[in-house]
JSON list of C-alpha atoms in Angstrom, two decimals:
[
{"chain": "A", "resi": 1, "resn": "UNK", "atom": "CA", "xyz": [-0.91, 25.50, 61.30]},
{"chain": "A", "resi": 2, "resn": "UNK", "atom": "CA", "xyz": [-0.67, 24.64, 65.13]},
{"chain": "A", "resi": 3, "resn": "UNK", "atom": "CA", "xyz": [-3.20, 21.54, 64.76]},
{"chain": "A", "resi": 4, "resn": "UNK", "atom": "CA", "xyz": [-1.03, 20.29, 62.48]},
{"chain": "A", "resi": 5, "resn": "UNK", "atom": "CA", "xyz": [2.14, 20.36, 63.96]},
{"chain": "A", "resi": 6, "resn": "UNK", "atom": "CA", "xyz": [0.19, 18.42, 67.11]},
{"chain": "A", "resi": 7, "resn": "UNK", "atom": "CA", "xyz": [-0.87, 16.18, 64.85]},
{"chain": "A", "resi": 8, "resn": "UNK", "atom": "CA", "xyz": [2.52, 15.32, 63.59]},
{"chain": "A", "resi": 9, "resn": "UNK", "atom": "CA", "xyz": [3.76, 15.17, 66.95]},
{"chain": "A", "resi": 10, "resn": "UNK", "atom": "CA", "xyz": [0.74, 12.96, 68.35]},
{"chain": "A", "resi": 11, "resn": "UNK", "atom": "CA", "xyz": [1.44, 10.76, 65.47]},
{"chain": "A", "resi": 12, "resn": "UNK", "atom": "CA", "xyz": [5.70, 10.56, 66.06]},
{"chain": "A", "resi": 13, "resn": "UNK", "atom": "CA", "xyz": [4.72, 9.67, 69.57]},
{"chain": "A", "resi": 14, "resn": "UNK", "atom": "CA", "xyz": [1.87, 7.02, 69.22]},
{"chain": "A", "resi": 15, "resn": "UNK", "atom": "CA", "xyz": [4.83, 5.60, 66.00]},
{"chain": "A", "resi": 16, "resn": "UNK", "atom": "CA", "xyz": [7.75, 6.24, 69.10]},
{"chain": "A", "resi": 17, "resn": "UNK", "atom": "CA", "xyz": [5.36, 3.37, 71.43]},
{"chain": "A", "resi": 18, "resn": "UNK", "atom": "CA", "xyz": [3.95, 1.18, 69.29]},
{"chain": "A", "resi": 19, "resn": "UNK", "atom": "CA", "xyz": [6.46, 0.25, 67.08]},
{"chain": "A", "resi": 20, "resn": "UNK", "atom": "CA", "xyz": [9.74, 1.35, 68.46]},
{"chain": "A", "resi": 21, "resn": "UNK", "atom": "CA", "xyz": [12.20, -2.14, 69.07]},
{"chain": "A", "resi": 22, "resn": "UNK", "atom": "CA", "xyz": [14.27, -1.50, 72.69]},
{"chain": "A", "resi": 23, "resn": "UNK", "atom": "CA", "xyz": [17.52, -1.80, 73.20]},
{"chain": "A", "resi": 24, "resn": "UNK", "atom": "CA", "xyz": [18.79, -5.01, 75.57]},
{"chain": "A", "resi": 25, "resn": "UNK", "atom": "CA", "xyz": [22.20, -4.82, 77.55]},
{"chain": "A", "resi": 26, "resn": "UNK", "atom": "CA", "xyz": [24.03, -6.35, 77.26]},
{"chain": "A", "resi": 27, "resn": "UNK", "atom": "CA", "xyz": [24.84, -6.17, 73.53]},
{"chain": "A", "resi": 28, "resn": "UNK", "atom": "CA", "xyz": [28.21, -4.97, 73.65]},
{"chain": "A", "resi": 29, "resn": "UNK", "atom": "CA", "xyz": [29.65, -7.64, 70.69]},
{"chain": "A", "resi": 30, "resn": "UNK", "atom": "CA", "xyz": [28.37, -9.75, 68.10]},
{"chain": "A", "resi": 31, "resn": "UNK", "atom": "CA", "xyz": [27.63, -12.61, 70.44]},
{"chain": "A", "resi": 32, "resn": "UNK", "atom": "CA", "xyz": [25.13, -10.66, 72.12]},
{"chain": "A", "resi": 33, "resn": "UNK", "atom": "CA", "xyz": [23.69, -8.15, 69.41]},
{"chain": "A", "resi": 34, "resn": "UNK", "atom": "CA", "xyz": [20.10, -7.38, 69.84]},
{"chain": "A", "resi": 35, "resn": "UNK", "atom": "CA", "xyz": [18.03, -8.43, 67.00]},
{"chain": "A", "resi": 36, "resn": "UNK", "atom": "CA", "xyz": [16.29, -5.93, 64.82]},
{"chain": "A", "resi": 37, "resn": "UNK", "atom": "CA", "xyz": [12.70, -6.70, 63.23]},
{"chain": "A", "resi": 38, "resn": "UNK", "atom": "CA", "xyz": [12.29, -5.28, 59.99]},
{"chain": "A", "resi": 39, "resn": "UNK", "atom": "CA", "xyz": [8.60, -4.24, 59.31]},
{"chain": "A", "resi": 40, "resn": "UNK", "atom": "CA", "xyz": [8.35, -3.08, 55.56]},
{"chain": "A", "resi": 41, "resn": "UNK", "atom": "CA", "xyz": [11.90, -3.06, 55.60]},
{"chain": "A", "resi": 42, "resn": "UNK", "atom": "CA", "xyz": [12.25, -0.46, 57.92]},
{"chain": "A", "resi": 43, "resn": "UNK", "atom": "CA", "xyz": [12.56, -0.38, 61.77]},
{"chain": "A", "resi": 44, "resn": "UNK", "atom": "CA", "xyz": [12.87, 2.19, 64.57]},
{"chain": "A", "resi": 45, "resn": "UNK", "atom": "CA", "xyz": [14.94, 1.42, 67.80]},
{"chain": "A", "resi": 46, "resn": "UNK", "atom": "CA", "xyz": [15.68, 3.66, 71.06]},
{"chain": "A", "resi": 47, "resn": "UNK", "atom": "CA", "xyz": [18.22, 2.74, 73.16]},
{"chain": "A", "resi": 48, "resn": "UNK", "atom": "CA", "xyz": [20.80, 4.22, 75.82]},
{"chain": "A", "resi": 49, "resn": "UNK", "atom": "CA", "xyz": [25.08, 4.55, 75.98]},
{"chain": "A", "resi": 50, "resn": "UNK", "atom": "CA", "xyz": [25.69, 3.80, 79.48]},
{"chain": "A", "resi": 51, "resn": "UNK", "atom": "CA", "xyz": [29.15, 5.23, 79.80]},
{"chain": "A", "resi": 52, "resn": "UNK", "atom": "CA", "xyz": [32.53, 5.26, 77.49]},
{"chain": "A", "resi": 53, "resn": "UNK", "atom": "CA", "xyz": [33.17, 2.38, 76.17]},
{"chain": "A", "resi": 54, "resn": "UNK", "atom": "CA", "xyz": [29.61, 1.46, 75.60]},
{"chain": "A", "resi": 55, "resn": "UNK", "atom": "CA", "xyz": [28.74, -0.47, 71.75]},
{"chain": "A", "resi": 56, "resn": "UNK", "atom": "CA", "xyz": [25.94, -1.19, 70.83]},
{"chain": "A", "resi": 57, "resn": "UNK", "atom": "CA", "xyz": [25.33, -4.10, 68.40]},
{"chain": "A", "resi": 58, "resn": "UNK", "atom": "CA", "xyz": [22.58, -4.89, 66.56]},
{"chain": "A", "resi": 59, "resn": "UNK", "atom": "CA", "xyz": [21.44, -7.71, 63.89]},
{"chain": "A", "resi": 60, "resn": "UNK", "atom": "CA", "xyz": [18.94, -7.67, 61.18]},
{"chain": "A", "resi": 61, "resn": "UNK", "atom": "CA", "xyz": [17.65, -10.22, 58.02]},
{"chain": "A", "resi": 62, "resn": "UNK", "atom": "CA", "xyz": [17.28, -8.59, 55.19]},
{"chain": "A", "resi": 63, "resn": "UNK", "atom": "CA", "xyz": [14.89, -10.52, 53.79]},
{"chain": "A", "resi": 64, "resn": "UNK", "atom": "CA", "xyz": [15.05, -9.29, 50.11]},
{"chain": "A", "resi": 65, "resn": "UNK", "atom": "CA", "xyz": [18.44, -6.80, 48.19]},
{"chain": "A", "resi": 66, "resn": "UNK", "atom": "CA", "xyz": [17.36, -3.34, 48.38]},
{"chain": "A", "resi": 67, "resn": "UNK", "atom": "CA", "xyz": [19.29, -0.01, 49.18]},
{"chain": "A", "resi": 68, "resn": "UNK", "atom": "CA", "xyz": [18.76, 1.08, 53.28]},
{"chain": "A", "resi": 69, "resn": "UNK", "atom": "CA", "xyz": [19.28, 4.27, 54.70]},
{"chain": "A", "resi": 70, "resn": "UNK", "atom": "CA", "xyz": [20.54, 4.55, 58.38]},
{"chain": "A", "resi": 71, "resn": "UNK", "atom": "CA", "xyz": [19.92, 6.94, 60.45]},
{"chain": "A", "resi": 72, "resn": "UNK", "atom": "CA", "xyz": [21.69, 7.79, 64.61]},
{"chain": "A", "resi": 73, "resn": "UNK", "atom": "CA", "xyz": [20.16, 10.53, 66.64]},
{"chain": "A", "resi": 74, "resn": "UNK", "atom": "CA", "xyz": [19.17, 11.67, 69.40]},
{"chain": "A", "resi": 75, "resn": "UNK", "atom": "CA", "xyz": [22.83, 11.77, 71.32]},
{"chain": "A", "resi": 76, "resn": "UNK", "atom": "CA", "xyz": [24.10, 13.62, 74.16]},
{"chain": "A", "resi": 77, "resn": "UNK", "atom": "CA", "xyz": [26.47, 14.80, 75.76]},
{"chain": "A", "resi": 78, "resn": "UNK", "atom": "CA", "xyz": [28.83, 15.33, 72.63]},
{"chain": "A", "resi": 79, "resn": "UNK", "atom": "CA", "xyz": [28.96, 11.55, 72.51]},
{"chain": "A", "resi": 80, "resn": "UNK", "atom": "CA", "xyz": [30.33, 10.94, 69.14]},
{"chain": "A", "resi": 81, "resn": "UNK", "atom": "CA", "xyz": [27.89, 8.84, 66.96]},
{"chain": "A", "resi": 82, "resn": "UNK", "atom": "CA", "xyz": [29.27, 5.88, 64.84]},
{"chain": "A", "resi": 83, "resn": "UNK", "atom": "CA", "xyz": [27.30, 3.55, 62.77]},
{"chain": "A", "resi": 84, "resn": "UNK", "atom": "CA", "xyz": [28.96, 0.49, 61.63]},
{"chain": "A", "resi": 85, "resn": "UNK", "atom": "CA", "xyz": [27.91, -2.07, 58.91]},
{"chain": "A", "resi": 86, "resn": "UNK", "atom": "CA", "xyz": [28.88, -5.65, 59.03]},
{"chain": "A", "resi": 87, "resn": "UNK", "atom": "CA", "xyz": [28.10, -9.06, 57.22]},
{"chain": "A", "resi": 88, "resn": "UNK", "atom": "CA", "xyz": [27.39, -12.28, 58.55]},
{"chain": "A", "resi": 89, "resn": "UNK", "atom": "CA", "xyz": [30.79, -13.15, 58.66]},
{"chain": "A", "resi": 90, "resn": "UNK", "atom": "CA", "xyz": [31.74, -10.20, 61.02]},
{"chain": "A", "resi": 91, "resn": "UNK", "atom": "CA", "xyz": [33.59, -7.99, 57.95]},
{"chain": "A", "resi": 92, "resn": "UNK", "atom": "CA", "xyz": [33.45, -4.61, 57.88]},
{"chain": "A", "resi": 93, "resn": "UNK", "atom": "CA", "xyz": [31.23, -3.04, 54.75]},
{"chain": "A", "resi": 94, "resn": "UNK", "atom": "CA", "xyz": [30.72, 0.29, 55.58]},
{"chain": "A", "resi": 95, "resn": "UNK", "atom": "CA", "xyz": [31.23, 3.01, 58.47]},
{"chain": "A", "resi": 96, "resn": "UNK", "atom": "CA", "xyz": [30.08, 6.39, 59.14]},
{"chain": "A", "resi": 97, "resn": "UNK", "atom": "CA", "xyz": [31.38, 8.79, 61.97]},
{"chain": "A", "resi": 98, "resn": "UNK", "atom": "CA", "xyz": [29.87, 12.29, 63.51]},
{"chain": "A", "resi": 99, "resn": "UNK", "atom": "CA", "xyz": [31.22, 14.00, 66.36]},
{"chain": "A", "resi": 100, "resn": "UNK", "atom": "CA", "xyz": [29.79, 16.12, 69.31]},
{"chain": "A", "resi": 101, "resn": "UNK", "atom": "CA", "xyz": [26.39, 14.31, 69.25]},
{"chain": "A", "resi": 102, "resn": "UNK", "atom": "CA", "xyz": [25.32, 15.39, 65.51]},
{"chain": "A", "resi": 103, "resn": "UNK", "atom": "CA", "xyz": [23.02, 12.95, 63.75]},
{"chain": "A", "resi": 104, "resn": "UNK", "atom": "CA", "xyz": [25.12, 10.17, 62.07]},
{"chain": "A", "resi": 105, "resn": "UNK", "atom": "CA", "xyz": [23.43, 9.57, 58.81]},
{"chain": "A", "resi": 106, "resn": "UNK", "atom": "CA", "xyz": [24.77, 6.16, 56.31]},
{"chain": "A", "resi": 107, "resn": "UNK", "atom": "CA", "xyz": [22.69, 6.62, 53.12]},
{"chain": "A", "resi": 108, "resn": "UNK", "atom": "CA", "xyz": [22.23, 4.41, 50.11]},
{"chain": "A", "resi": 109, "resn": "UNK", "atom": "CA", "xyz": [23.41, 1.11, 51.45]},
{"chain": "A", "resi": 110, "resn": "UNK", "atom": "CA", "xyz": [23.12, -1.87, 48.99]},
{"chain": "A", "resi": 111, "resn": "UNK", "atom": "CA", "xyz": [22.24, -4.65, 50.97]},
{"chain": "A", "resi": 112, "resn": "UNK", "atom": "CA", "xyz": [21.64, -8.50, 49.28]},
{"chain": "A", "resi": 113, "resn": "UNK", "atom": "CA", "xyz": [19.76, -10.37, 51.27]},
{"chain": "A", "resi": 114, "resn": "UNK", "atom": "CA", "xyz": [20.99, -12.01, 54.69]},
{"chain": "A", "resi": 115, "resn": "UNK", "atom": "CA", "xyz": [22.34, -11.76, 57.94]},
{"chain": "A", "resi": 116, "resn": "UNK", "atom": "CA", "xyz": [23.79, -8.22, 58.75]}
]
């Protein structure tokens, strides 16, 4: 059992190091949003929150319609997590909020191809 756990931990570390996209500052609004590249309709992004009022924006081009699950986790210090999805015209499509550093899940989001 220890070998399996170690292997999973190693695979997770390799995946995070090799495929994670890094957030850059400033990305506090639509004009400065970081672009996320999808690989097989998936992406892993590592970012940081720099104090009260730091809102991180990301943009992604969805090449084909699909159903997506989004997760925001590893929040520290009691930060409330928020995922909000906007279309290319900056209209809010969906949001999910959790308080106290709990993971945030936005599941079964149906997206057409296009920019979000």
